[in-house]
Coordinates of N, CA and C in Angstrom, one line a residue:
X1 N 51.5 -42.7 -47.0 CA 52.1 -42.5 -48.5 C 53.3 -42.8 -48.2
X2 N 54.3 -43.8 -49.4 CA 55.2 -44.3 -49.3 C 56.1 -43.7 -50.9
X3 N 57.1 -42.8 -50.3 CA 57.8 -41.8 -51.4 C 58.8 -42.8 -51.8
X4 N 58.8 -42.7 -53.3 CA 60.2 -43.2 -53.8 C 60.9 -42.8 -54.3
X5 N 60.6 -41.9 -54.9 CA 61.6 -40.9 -55.4 C 60.7 -39.1 -54.9
X6 N 61.4 -38.0 -55.2 CA 60.6 -36.8 -54.8 C 59.4 -36.3 -55.9
X7 N 58.5 -36.3 -55.6 CA 57.2 -36.3 -56.5 C 56.5 -37.9 -56.8
X8 N 57.3 -38.7 -56.5 CA 56.9 -39.8 -56.9 C 56.7 -41.1 -55.6
X9 N 55.4 -41.0 -55.3 CA 54.8 -41.8 -54.1 C 53.5 -42.8 -54.2
X10 N 53.6 -44.1 -53.6 CA 52.3 -44.4 -53.4 C 51.4 -44.3 -52.6
X11 N 49.8 -43.6 -52.8 CA 48.8 -42.9 -52.1 C 48.4 -44.4 -52.3
X12 N 47.7 -44.3 -50.5 CA 46.3 -45.6 -50.9 C 46.9 -46.5 -51.8
X13 N 48.1 -47.3 -51.5 CA 48.6 -48.3 -52.6 C 48.9 -47.9 -54.2
X14 N 48.4 -46.9 -54.5 CA 48.0 -46.5 -55.8 C 49.4 -45.1 -56.6
X15 N 50.4 -45.8 -57.5 CA 51.4 -45.0 -58.1 C 51.0 -43.5 -57.9
X16 N 51.4 -42.4 -57.7 CA 51.1 -41.2 -58.0 C 52.5 -40.5 -58.3
X17 N 52.5 -39.5 -59.3 CA 53.5 -38.3 -59.8 C 53.0 -37.1 -59.7
X18 N 53.7 -36.4 -58.6 CA 52.9 -35.2 -57.9 C 51.7 -35.7 -57.5
X19 N 50.5 -35.0 -57.4 CA 49.2 -35.5 -56.9 C 48.6 -36.6 -57.8
X20 N 48.9 -36.8 -58.8 CA 48.2 -37.3 -60.3 C 48.9 -38.9 -60.3
X21 N 47.2 -39.6 -59.7 CA 47.7 -41.3 -60.4 C 47.4 -41.1 -61.9
X22 N 49.3 -42.2 -62.0 CA 49.6 -42.3 -62.9 C 48.6 -43.7 -63.8
X23 N 47.9 -44.6 -63.0 CA 46.8 -45.0 -63.6 C 45.9 -44.1 -64.5
X24 N 45.9 -43.2 -63.9 CA 44.7 -42.4 -64.4 C 44.8 -42.0 -66.2
X25 N 46.2 -41.4 -65.9 CA 47.4 -40.7 -67.3 C 47.4 -42.0 -68.3
X26 N 47.4 -43.1 -67.7 CA 47.3 -44.4 -68.8 C 46.0 -44.3 -69.4
X27 N 45.2 -44.5 -68.4 CA 43.8 -44.7 -69.0 C 43.4 -43.8 -69.9
X28 N 43.4 -42.5 -69.2 CA 43.0 -41.3 -70.6 C 43.7 -41.4 -71.6
X29 N 45.0 -41.7 -71.6 CA 46.1 -41.5 -73.1 C 46.3 -42.9 -74.0
X30 N 46.6 -43.6 -73.0 CA 46.8 -45.1 -73.6 C 48.6 -44.9 -72.9
X31 N 48.8 -46.4 -73.6 CA 50.6 -46.6 -73.1 C 51.1 -47.2 -74.6
X32 N 52.4 -46.6 -74.5 CA 53.3 -46.4 -73.5 C 53.0 -44.8 -73.7
X33 N 53.5 -44.4 -72.5 CA 53.3 -42.9 -72.4 C 54.4 -41.8 -71.4
X34 N 54.9 -41.1 -71.4 CA 55.9 -40.2 -70.7 C 55.2 -39.2 -69.8
X35 N 56.1 -39.7 -68.5 CA 54.9 -38.7 -67.7 C 56.6 -38.3 -66.9
X36 N 56.4 -36.4 -67.4 CA 57.6 -35.6 -66.5 C 57.2 -35.0 -65.5
X37 N 57.4 -35.0 -64.2 CA 57.0 -33.7 -63.3 C 57.6 -32.6 -63.2
X38 N 57.1 -31.5 -63.0 CA 58.1 -30.1 -63.0 C 58.3 -30.2 -61.2
X39 N 57.6 -30.6 -60.4 CA 58.4 -30.6 -59.1 C 59.3 -31.3 -59.3
X40 N 59.8 -32.6 -59.6 CA 60.9 -33.8 -59.7 C 62.4 -32.3 -60.3
X41 N 61.6 -32.3 -61.0 CA 63.1 -31.1 -62.3 C 63.2 -30.2 -60.9
X42 N 62.3 -29.2 -60.6 CA 62.9 -28.5 -59.2 C 63.7 -28.9 -58.5
X43 N 63.4 -30.1 -57.8 CA 64.1 -30.5 -57.0 C 65.3 -31.3 -57.3
X44 N 65.6 -31.9 -58.2 CA 66.8 -32.2 -58.5 C 67.8 -31.0 -59.0
X45 N 67.2 -30.3 -60.0 CA 68.0 -28.9 -60.3 C 68.3 -28.1 -59.0
X46 N 67.6 -27.8 -58.0 CA 67.5 -27.4 -57.2 C 69.2 -27.6 -56.1
X47 N 69.0 -29.5 -55.9 CA 69.9 -30.0 -55.3 C 71.2 -29.8 -55.7
X48 N 71.3 -30.3 -57.4 CA 72.8 -30.0 -58.0 C 73.4 -28.6 -58.1
X49 N 72.2 -27.6 -58.2 CA 73.0 -26.7 -58.6 C 73.1 -25.7 -57.5
X50 N 72.5 -26.0 -55.9 CA 72.7 -25.4 -54.9 C 74.4 -25.4 -54.5
X51 N 75.0 -27.0 -54.9 CA 76.4 -27.5 -54.8 C 77.0 -26.3 -54.8
X52 N 77.0 -25.1 -55.7 CA 77.7 -24.4 -56.6 C 77.6 -23.4 -56.0
X53 N 76.6 -22.9 -55.4 CA 76.4 -21.8 -54.7 C 76.8 -20.9 -54.3
X54 N 78.2 -21.2 -54.0 CA 79.9 -20.2 -53.5 C 80.5 -19.6 -54.2
X55 N 80.0 -20.6 -56.2 CA 80.9 -19.7 -56.7 C 80.2 -19.4 -58.0
X56 N 80.7 -18.0 -59.1 CA 79.8 -18.1 -60.0 C 79.5 -19.0 -60.8
X57 N 78.5 -19.8 -61.8 CA 78.4 -21.1 -62.0 C 77.3 -21.1 -63.2
X58 N 77.1 -22.1 -64.2 CA 75.8 -21.7 -65.0 C 75.9 -23.5 -65.3
X59 N 74.8 -24.2 -64.6 CA 74.6 -25.7 -64.8 C 74.1 -25.8 -65.9
X60 N 74.6 -26.7 -66.4 CA 74.3 -27.0 -68.0 C 73.4 -28.4 -68.3
X61 N 72.3 -28.4 -68.3 CA 71.9 -29.8 -68.7 C 71.9 -30.5 -70.1
X62 N 72.4 -32.2 -69.8 CA 73.1 -32.4 -70.7 C 71.6 -32.5 -71.7
X63 N 71.5 -32.2 -72.9 CA 70.2 -32.7 -73.3 C 70.2 -34.1 -73.9
X64 N 71.1 -34.5 -74.4 CA 71.1 -35.8 -74.8 C 70.4 -36.5 -73.8
X65 N 70.3 -36.1 -72.7 CA 69.6 -37.3 -71.6 C 68.2 -36.8 -71.6
X66 N 67.4 -36.3 -72.1 CA 66.2 -35.8 -72.2 C 66.0 -34.6 -73.1
X67 N 65.9 -34.7 -74.7 CA 65.7 -33.6 -75.7 C 64.0 -32.9 -75.6
X68 N 63.6 -33.6 -74.5 CA 61.8 -32.9 -74.9 C 62.1 -31.1 -74.4
X69 N 61.6 -30.4 -75.5 CA 61.1 -29.2 -75.5 C 60.7 -28.8 -74.3
X70 N 59.5 -29.1 -73.8 CA 58.9 -29.2 -72.8 C 60.3 -29.0 -71.9
X71 N 60.5 -30.3 -71.2 CA 61.2 -30.6 -69.9 C 62.6 -28.9 -69.8
X72 N 62.9 -29.0 -71.2 CA 64.4 -28.4 -71.6 C 63.8 -26.3 -71.1
X73 N 62.5 -26.3 -71.6 CA 61.9 -25.6 -71.0 C 61.7 -25.2 -69.4
X74 N 60.9 -26.1 -69.3 CA 60.9 -26.3 -67.3 C 62.1 -25.6 -66.9
X75 N 63.6 -26.0 -67.3 CA 64.5 -26.1 -66.7 C 65.4 -25.0 -67.0
X76 N 65.3 -24.3 -68.4 CA 65.5 -22.8 -68.7 C 65.1 -22.2 -67.9
X77 N 63.7 -22.1 -67.5 CA 63.1 -21.0 -66.1 C 63.5 -20.8 -64.5
X78 N 64.7 -22.6 -64.9 CA 65.0 -22.4 -63.4 C 66.1 -22.0 -63.6
X79 N 67.1 -21.5 -64.3 CA 67.9 -21.1 -64.9 C 69.3 -21.2 -65.4
X80 N 68.7 -22.5 -65.7 CA 69.8 -23.8 -66.7 C 70.4 -23.4 -68.1
X81 N 71.4 -24.1 -68.7 CA 72.0 -23.7 -69.5 C 71.9 -25.1 -69.9
X82 N 72.5 -24.9 -71.3 CA 72.2 -26.9 -72.2 C 74.0 -26.8 -72.6
X83 N 74.3 -28.7 -72.2 CA 74.9 -29.4 -72.7 C 74.9 -29.7 -73.8
X84 N 75.3 -29.4 -74.7 CA 74.6 -30.1 -76.5 C 75.7 -30.9 -77.2
X85 N 75.2 -31.6 -77.8 CA 76.3 -32.8 -79.1 C 76.1 -33.1 -80.1
X86 N 75.1 -32.5 -80.6 CA 74.7 -32.5 -82.0 C 74.3 -30.7 -82.5
X87 N 74.0 -30.4 -83.5 CA 73.1 -29.4 -83.9 C 71.5 -29.1 -83.2
X88 N 71.2 -30.6 -83.7 CA 69.6 -30.5 -83.0 C 69.3 -30.3 -81.7
X89 N 70.6 -30.5 -81.3 CA 70.4 -30.5 -79.6 C 70.2 -28.7 -79.3
X90 N 71.8 -28.2 -80.2 CA 71.4 -26.8 -80.0 C 70.3 -25.7 -80.2
X91 N 69.6 -26.7 -81.6 CA 68.0 -26.0 -82.3 C 67.2 -26.1 -80.9
X92 N 67.4 -27.5 -80.5 CA 66.1 -27.8 -79.1 C 66.5 -26.8 -78.4
X93 N 67.7 -26.5 -77.8 CA 68.0 -25.5 -76.5 C 66.9 -24.3 -76.8
X94 N 67.6 -23.4 -77.9 CA 67.3 -22.7 -78.4 C 65.7 -22.5 -78.7
X95 N 65.3 -23.7 -79.3 CA 63.6 -23.4 -79.2 C 63.0 -23.6 -77.8
X96 N 63.6 -23.8 -77.1 CA 63.0 -23.7 -75.6 C 63.6 -22.6 -74.9
X97 N 64.4 -21.8 -75.6 CA 64.3 -20.1 -75.4 C 65.4 -19.8 -74.1
X98 N 66.3 -21.2 -74.2 CA 67.7 -21.0 -73.5 C 68.5 -20.0 -74.3
X99 N 69.3 -19.2 -73.5 CA 69.8 -18.3 -74.0 C 71.4 -18.7 -74.6
X100 N 71.4 -18.2 -75.6 CA 72.9 -19.1 -76.2 C 73.9 -19.0 -75.5
X101 N 74.2 -18.0 -74.7 CA 75.4 -18.0 -74.4 C 75.1 -18.7 -72.7
X102 N 74.7 -19.7 -72.4 CA 74.3 -20.6 -72.3 C 74.2 -22.0 -72.3
X103 N 74.9 -22.1 -73.9 CA 74.8 -23.1 -73.9 C 76.5 -23.8 -75.0
X104 N 76.8 -25.0 -74.0 CA 78.6 -25.3 -74.8 C 78.2 -26.5 -75.7
X105 N 78.9 -26.4 -76.6 CA 78.5 -27.8 -77.5 C 79.7 -28.6 -77.4
X106 N 79.4 -29.9 -77.4 CA 80.2 -30.4 -76.9 C 80.9 -32.0 -77.7
X107 N 81.3 -33.2 -77.4 CA 80.7 -34.1 -78.1 C 81.9 -34.4 -79.1
X108 N 82.3 -35.9 -79.5 CA 83.3 -35.8 -80.6 C 83.1 -35.8 -81.7
X109 N 83.7 -35.1 -82.9 CA 84.0 -36.0 -84.3 C 83.3 -34.6 -84.8
X110 N 82.9 -33.1 -84.3 CA 81.6 -32.5 -84.7 C 82.5 -32.1 -86.5
X111 N 81.5 -32.1 -87.2 CA 81.8 -31.9 -88.5 C 81.9 -30.1 -88.4
X112 N 82.7 -29.4 -89.8 CA 82.5 -28.2 -90.2 C 81.3 -27.3 -89.9
X113 N 80.3 -27.6 -90.6 CA 78.8 -27.5 -91.0 C 78.4 -27.4 -89.7
X114 N 78.8 -28.3 -89.0 CA 77.5 -28.3 -87.1 C 78.5 -27.0 -86.3
X115 N 79.8 -26.9 -86.7 CA 81.1 -25.9 -86.0 C 80.5 -24.6 -86.7
X116 N 79.6 -24.7 -87.8 CA 79.4 -23.2 -88.2 C 78.1 -22.8 -88.0
X117 N 77.1 -23.5 -87.9 CA 75.9 -23.5 -86.7 C 75.9 -22.9 -85.4
X118 N 77.1 -23.5 -84.3 CA 77.4 -23.1 -83.1 C 77.3 -21.9 -83.3
X119 N 78.7 -21.2 -84.2 CA 79.2 -19.9 -83.9 C 78.2 -18.9 -84.5
X120 N 77.2 -19.3 -85.3 CA 76.3 -18.4 -86.2 C 75.3 -18.4 -85.4
X121 N 75.4 -19.2 -83.8 CA 74.0 -18.7 -83.3 C 74.9 -18.2 -81.2
X122 N 76.3 -18.2 -81.8 CA 76.9 -17.6 -80.9 C 76.6 -18.0 -79.7
X123 N 77.2 -18.9 -79.8 CA 76.7 -19.9 -78.0 C 78.2 -19.2 -76.9
X124 N 77.6 -19.8 -76.3 CA 79.2 -19.8 -75.3 C 80.8 -19.5 -75.7
X125 N 80.7 -21.4 -76.2 CA 81.8 -22.2 -76.3 C 81.6 -23.2 -77.1
X126 N 82.5 -24.1 -77.8 CA 82.7 -24.9 -78.2 C 84.0 -25.9 -77.4
X127 N 83.7 -27.1 -77.0 CA 84.6 -28.0 -76.8 C 85.2 -29.0 -77.3
X128 N 86.5 -28.4 -77.4 CA 87.3 -29.3 -78.6 C 87.7 -30.2 -77.8
X129 N 87.3 -31.3 -78.7 CA 87.3 -32.8 -78.4 C 89.1 -33.4 -78.7
X130 N 89.9 -32.7 -79.6 CA 90.9 -32.9 -80.5 C 91.5 -32.2 -81.7
X131 N 92.7 -32.3 -81.8 CA 93.4 -31.4 -82.5 C 93.1 -31.1 -83.6
X132 N 92.9 -32.4 -84.9 CA 92.0 -32.1 -85.5 C 90.7 -30.9 -85.6
X133 N 90.1 -30.9 -84.5 CA 88.9 -30.7 -84.6 C 89.2 -29.0 -83.9
X134 N 90.5 -28.9 -83.2 CA 90.8 -27.5 -83.5 C 90.8 -26.4 -84.5
X135 N 91.7 -27.7 -85.4 CA 92.3 -26.5 -86.6 C 90.8 -26.8 -87.5
X136 N 89.6 -27.7 -87.1 CA 88.6 -27.2 -88.0 C 88.0 -26.0 -87.7
X137 N 88.0 -25.7 -86.1 CA 87.1 -24.6 -85.8 C 87.9 -23.4 -85.9
X138 N 88.8 -23.3 -86.3 CA 89.5 -22.7 -86.9 C 89.5 -21.9 -88.1
X139 N 89.6 -22.7 -88.9 CA 89.1 -22.8 -90.4 C 87.7 -22.1 -90.8
X140 N 86.6 -22.7 -90.2 CA 85.2 -22.2 -90.0 C 85.1 -20.8 -89.5
X141 N 86.0 -20.4 -88.1 CA 86.0 -19.4 -87.6 C 86.2 -18.4 -88.7
X142 N 87.3 -18.2 -89.3 CA 87.8 -17.7 -90.5 C 87.0 -17.7 -91.5
X143 N 86.4 -18.6 -92.2 CA 85.3 -18.8 -93.2 C 84.1 -17.0 -92.6
X144 N 83.9 -17.6 -91.5 CA 82.8 -17.1 -90.7 C 83.0 -15.2 -90.6
X145 N 84.2 -15.5 -90.3 CA 85.3 -13.9 -90.0 C 84.8 -13.6 -88.8
X146 N 85.2 -14.6 -87.8 CA 84.5 -14.2 -86.5 C 85.1 -15.2 -85.4
X147 N 85.9 -14.8 -84.2 CA 86.3 -15.8 -83.3 C 85.4 -16.4 -82.6
X148 N 85.9 -17.3 -82.3 CA 85.3 -18.8 -82.3 C 85.8 -19.3 -80.7
X149 N 84.9 -18.8 -79.8 CA 85.3 -19.1 -78.6 C 85.1 -20.9 -77.9
X150 N 86.0 -21.1 -77.2 CA 86.6 -22.9 -77.6 C 87.3 -22.8 -75.7
X151 N 86.9 -24.3 -75.1 CA 87.8 -25.2 -74.2 C 88.4 -26.4 -75.0
X152 N 89.5 -26.6 -74.3 CA 90.1 -27.6 -74.8 C 89.4 -29.3 -73.8
X153 N 88.6 -30.1 -74.4 CA 88.8 -30.9 -73.4 C 90.3 -31.9 -73.0
X154 N 90.6 -31.7 -72.0 CA 91.7 -32.3 -71.5 C 91.6 -33.5 -70.8
X155 N 92.4 -34.4 -70.8 CA 92.6 -36.1 -70.0 C 93.5 -35.5 -69.1
X156 N 92.8 -35.9 -67.6 CA 93.3 -35.7 -66.3 C 94.2 -36.9 -65.6
X157 N 93.8 -38.0 -66.5 CA 94.4 -39.3 -66.2 C 93.9 -39.4 -64.7
X158 N 93.0 -39.7 -64.3 CA 92.5 -40.0 -63.5 C 91.3 -41.3 -63.5
X159 N 91.4 -41.9 -62.5 CA 90.7 -43.3 -62.5 C 89.4 -43.1 -61.7
X160 N 88.4 -43.0 -62.7 CA 86.8 -42.2 -61.9 C 86.5 -43.5 -61.0
X161 N 87.1 -44.4 -60.9 CA 86.3 -46.3 -60.4 C 84.8 -46.1 -60.8
X162 N 84.7 -46.8 -62.1 CA 83.8 -46.6 -62.4 C 83.7 -48.5 -63.8
X163 N 82.8 -48.7 -64.0 CA 83.0 -49.4 -65.3 C 83.7 -48.9 -66.5
X164 N 84.5 -49.6 -67.0 CA 85.7 -49.4 -67.8 C 85.1 -49.1 -69.3
X165 N 83.8 -49.4 -69.3 CA 83.2 -49.0 -71.0 C 82.4 -47.5 -70.5
X166 N 82.6 -46.5 -69.6 CA 82.0 -45.5 -69.0 C 83.2 -45.1 -68.6
X167 N 84.5 -45.7 -68.5 CA 85.5 -44.7 -67.6 C 86.0 -43.9 -68.9
X168 N 86.5 -42.4 -68.9 CA 86.8 -41.7 -70.2 C 88.1 -41.0 -69.5
X169 N 88.6 -41.0 -68.0 CA 89.5 -40.0 -67.4 C 91.1 -40.5 -67.4
X170 N 91.0 -41.5 -68.0 CA 92.6 -42.7 -68.0 C 93.3 -42.0 -69.2
X171 N 94.5 -41.9 -69.0 CA 95.2 -42.0 -70.3 C 95.3 -42.7 -71.8
X172 N 95.0 -44.1 -71.1 CA 94.6 -44.7 -72.2 C 93.1 -44.9 -73.2
X173 N 92.3 -44.0 -72.6 CA 91.1 -43.8 -72.8 C 91.0 -42.8 -73.8
X174 N 90.3 -43.0 -75.3 CA 90.3 -42.2 -76.1 C 89.8 -40.9 -76.3
X175 N 89.7 -40.5 -75.2 CA 89.3 -39.1 -75.2 C 89.8 -38.3 -74.4
X176 N 89.7 -37.0 -74.5 CA 90.6 -35.5 -74.4 C 91.7 -35.5 -75.2
X177 N 92.6 -34.5 -74.6 CA 94.0 -34.2 -75.2 C 94.7 -34.1 -73.8
X178 N 96.2 -34.2 -73.8 CA 97.1 -34.7 -73.0 C 96.8 -33.1 -72.2
X179 N 97.8 -32.6 -71.1 CA 98.0 -31.6 -71.2 C 98.6 -30.9 -71.3
X180 N 99.9 -31.7 -72.1 CA 101.0 -31.4 -72.6 C 100.4 -30.6 -74.4
X181 N 99.4 -31.5 -74.8 CA 99.4 -30.9 -76.3 C 98.8 -30.0 -76.0
X182 N 97.9 -30.0 -74.9 CA 96.5 -28.7 -74.8 C 97.4 -27.3 -74.5
X183 N 98.6 -27.3 -74.0 CA 99.8 -26.4 -73.6 C 99.7 -25.9 -75.1
X184 N 100.3 -26.8 -75.9 CA 100.8 -26.2 -76.9 C 99.4 -25.5 -78.0
X185 N 98.1 -26.0 -78.1 CA 97.2 -25.7 -78.8 C 97.0 -24.3 -77.9
X186 N 96.8 -24.0 -76.8 CA 96.6 -22.9 -76.3 C 97.1 -21.5 -76.5
X187 N 98.7 -21.7 -76.7 CA 99.8 -20.9 -76.9 C 99.5 -21.0 -78.4
X188 N 99.3 -21.6 -79.1 CA 99.4 -21.3 -80.6 C 97.7 -20.1 -81.0
X189 N 96.7 -20.9 -80.2 CA 95.4 -19.8 -80.0 C 95.3 -18.6 -79.9
X190 N 96.4 -18.5 -78.9 CA 97.4 -17.5 -78.4 C 97.7 -16.1 -79.5
X191 N 98.1 -17.0 -80.6 CA 98.6 -16.1 -81.4 C 97.8 -16.1 -82.8
X192 N 96.6 -17.1 -82.9 CA 95.8 -16.9 -84.1 C 94.8 -15.7 -84.0
X193 N 94.4 -15.1 -85.0 CA 93.1 -14.6 -85.6 C 92.1 -14.8 -85.1
X194 N 91.5 -15.9 -84.8 CA 90.0 -16.4 -85.2 C 90.0 -17.6 -84.4
X195 N 90.6 -17.6 -83.1 CA 90.3 -18.5 -81.9 C 90.6 -17.4 -80.9
X196 N 89.2 -18.0 -80.2 CA 89.6 -17.8 -78.4 C 89.2 -17.9 -76.9
X197 N 90.6 -18.7 -76.8 CA 90.3 -19.1 -75.4 C 89.3 -18.7 -74.1
X198 N 88.4 -19.6 -74.4 CA 87.5 -19.4 -73.3 C 87.5 -20.0 -72.2
X199 N 88.1 -21.7 -71.8 CA 87.9 -22.2 -70.8 C 88.9 -23.4 -71.1
X200 N 88.4 -24.1 -70.1 CA 88.7 -25.6 -70.2 C 87.9 -26.4 -70.0
X201 N 88.2 -27.9 -70.0 CA 86.9 -29.2 -70.1 C 87.9 -30.3 -69.1
X202 N 86.8 -30.9 -68.6 CA 87.5 -32.3 -68.6 C 86.0 -33.0 -68.2
X203 N 85.9 -34.4 -68.4 CA 84.9 -35.4 -68.3 C 85.8 -36.5 -67.6
X204 N 85.7 -37.5 -67.1 CA 86.4 -38.5 -66.8 C 85.4 -39.6 -66.4
X205 N 84.1 -39.6 -66.6 CA 82.6 -41.0 -66.9 C 82.1 -40.9 -66.3
X206 N 81.4 -42.0 -66.4 CA 79.8 -41.5 -66.0 C 79.5 -42.7 -64.7
X207 N 78.8 -42.5 -64.1 CA 78.1 -43.7 -62.8 C 78.6 -43.8 -62.2
X208 N 79.4 -42.5 -61.7 CA 80.7 -42.4 -60.7 C 80.1 -42.0 -58.8
X209 N 80.2 -42.9 -58.6 CA 80.4 -43.3 -57.1 C 81.1 -42.4 -55.6
X210 N 82.0 -42.5 -56.2 CA 83.2 -41.9 -55.7 C 83.5 -40.5 -55.8
X211 N 83.1 -39.7 -54.8 CA 82.6 -38.0 -55.7 C 84.6 -37.5 -55.4
X212 N 84.7 -38.1 -54.2 CA 86.7 -37.9 -54.5 C 87.6 -37.5 -55.7
X213 N 87.3 -38.6 -57.2 CA 87.9 -39.0 -57.9 C 87.3 -36.8 -58.7
X214 N 86.1 -36.6 -58.7 CA 86.2 -35.0 -59.3 C 87.2 -33.9 -58.7
X215 N 87.4 -33.8 -56.8 CA 88.2 -33.3 -56.8 C 89.9 -33.7 -57.4
X216 N 89.9 -34.8 -57.3 CA 91.3 -35.0 -58.1 C 91.7 -34.6 -59.3
X217 N 90.5 -34.5 -59.9 CA 91.0 -33.9 -61.6 C 90.9 -32.7 -61.4
X218 N 89.9 -32.4 -60.8 CA 89.8 -30.5 -60.6 C 91.3 -30.1 -60.1
X219 N 91.6 -30.7 -59.0 CA 93.0 -30.3 -58.9 C 94.3 -30.3 -60.0
X220 N 94.2 -30.9 -60.8 CA 95.3 -31.5 -62.0 C 94.7 -30.0 -62.4
X221 N 93.5 -30.0 -63.1 CA 93.2 -29.0 -63.8 C 93.7 -27.5 -63.7
X222 N 93.0 -27.5 -62.4 CA 93.5 -25.9 -61.6 C 94.9 -25.6 -61.4
X223 N 96.1 -26.9 -61.7 CA 97.3 -26.3 -61.5 C 97.6 -26.7 -63.1
X224 N 97.4 -26.9 -63.8 CA 97.5 -26.6 -65.6 C 97.1 -25.1 -65.5
X225 N 95.5 -24.6 -65.5 CA 95.5 -23.5 -65.8 C 96.4 -22.8 -64.4
X226 N 96.9 -22.5 -63.5 CA 97.6 -21.6 -63.1 C 99.2 -21.7 -64.1
X227 N 99.3 -22.9 -64.5 CA 100.9 -22.6 -65.4 C 100.7 -21.7 -66.6
X228 N 99.2 -21.8 -67.2 CA 99.3 -21.2 -68.2 C 99.3 -19.5 -67.7
X229 N 98.7 -19.6 -67.2 CA 98.6 -17.6 -66.7 C 99.6 -17.4 -66.7
X230 N 100.6 -17.7 -66.8 CA 102.6 -17.6 -66.5 C 102.5 -17.2 -67.8
X231 N 101.5 -18.0 -68.9 CA 102.1 -17.4 -70.3 C 101.2 -16.1 -71.1
X232 N 100.8 -15.7 -70.1 CA 100.0 -14.1 -70.7 C 98.6 -14.8 -70.7
X233 N 98.1 -15.6 -71.1 CA 96.6 -16.0 -71.4 C 96.0 -16.8 -70.4
X234 N 94.9 -16.8 -70.0 CA 93.7 -16.6 -69.2 C 92.9 -17.1 -69.6
X235 N 92.2 -18.9 -68.7 CA 91.2 -19.5 -69.0 C 90.3 -18.8 -67.7
X236 N 89.0 -18.4 -68.2 CA 88.2 -18.1 -66.9 C 86.5 -19.1 -67.0
X237 N 86.5 -19.7 -67.8 CA 85.6 -20.5 -67.5 C 86.1 -22.5 -67.4
X238 N 85.9 -22.9 -66.1 CA 85.9 -24.7 -66.3 C 84.7 -25.2 -66.6
X239 N 84.5 -26.0 -67.6 CA 83.8 -27.2 -67.2 C 83.4 -28.1 -67.1
X240 N 82.7 -29.2 -66.5 CA 83.3 -30.2 -65.7 C 81.5 -31.1 -66.4
X241 N 82.2 -31.7 -67.4 CA 81.4 -32.9 -67.7 C 80.8 -34.9 -67.1
X242 N 80.0 -34.5 -66.0 CA 79.6 -35.5 -65.4 C 78.5 -36.3 -65.2
X243 N 78.6 -37.4 -65.0 CA 77.6 -37.7 -63.9 C 77.3 -39.2 -63.4
X244 N 77.0 -38.9 -62.1 CA 77.2 -39.3 -61.1 C 76.1 -40.0 -60.8
X245 N 76.6 -41.2 -59.6 CA 75.2 -42.3 -59.7 C 73.9 -41.8 -58.4
X246 N 72.7 -41.8 -58.8 CA 71.8 -41.2 -58.1 C 71.3 -42.3 -56.9
X247 N 70.6 -41.9 -55.8 CA 69.9 -42.7 -55.2 C 68.7 -42.7 -54.5
X248 N 68.0 -43.4 -54.3 CA 66.3 -43.0 -53.7 C 66.6 -43.0 -52.4
X249 N 68.1 -43.1 -51.7 CA 68.0 -42.8 -50.1 C 68.8 -41.5 -49.8
X250 N 68.4 -40.2 -50.3 CA 68.5 -38.9 -49.2 C 69.7 -38.6 -48.7
X251 N 69.7 -39.6 -47.9 CA 70.7 -39.2 -46.6 C 72.0 -39.6 -47.1
X252 N 72.1 -40.4 -48.6 CA 73.3 -40.7 -49.0 C 73.7 -39.9 -50.3
X253 N 73.5 -39.2 -50.1 CA 73.5 -37.6 -51.2 C 74.9 -37.6 -50.8

């Protein structure tokens, strides 16, 4: 047997997913066909989730990467939450049985009707991407008559050392809010009847191979959170949205 990926291997020269020959699936269903391995999902989720075993955490799967409800349901059974960027993704996560208190609503340019949908379903929090979205969330919360839990996406000005088109952590990127502006917005929220500061969020890029940049960004965010506690408001949750480059060589993890 020659393994390519967990659960994906050549057996006697024929490609198998788990114990099933992919040729047989193609012959029975026709092509193109998408094939998912529960065993592979179990393996990779376990690898990632175990890295945070020493701290209270929830691993939220990015639904935009695969919105198949059966895949989401399998991940839900492993304890996963959902990172969503649209009403449709929130709906799919809920359909899969994921606890609303494990669903985060991220993504830029959220419309007020989308924010309303999220708040009506009591999700964990909304990741606010801009000052305009911050005030839109407050308006929707007031209309609904309930406080809106949110995290501000800060831009930590960290070079993720990846392709410039998928780099979002430097100050010249169009994503995120400066620490200075974030501080102003959290201070505003402290006095607002309709906003509930619940956490802080950062996302510095994709296909990252140098994991040291995550530490650099996290230290900057931690310093900001430390200064915020002196203002008598507390952020209990850090949400970090990243994807690092995977490799078929397990020794290089």
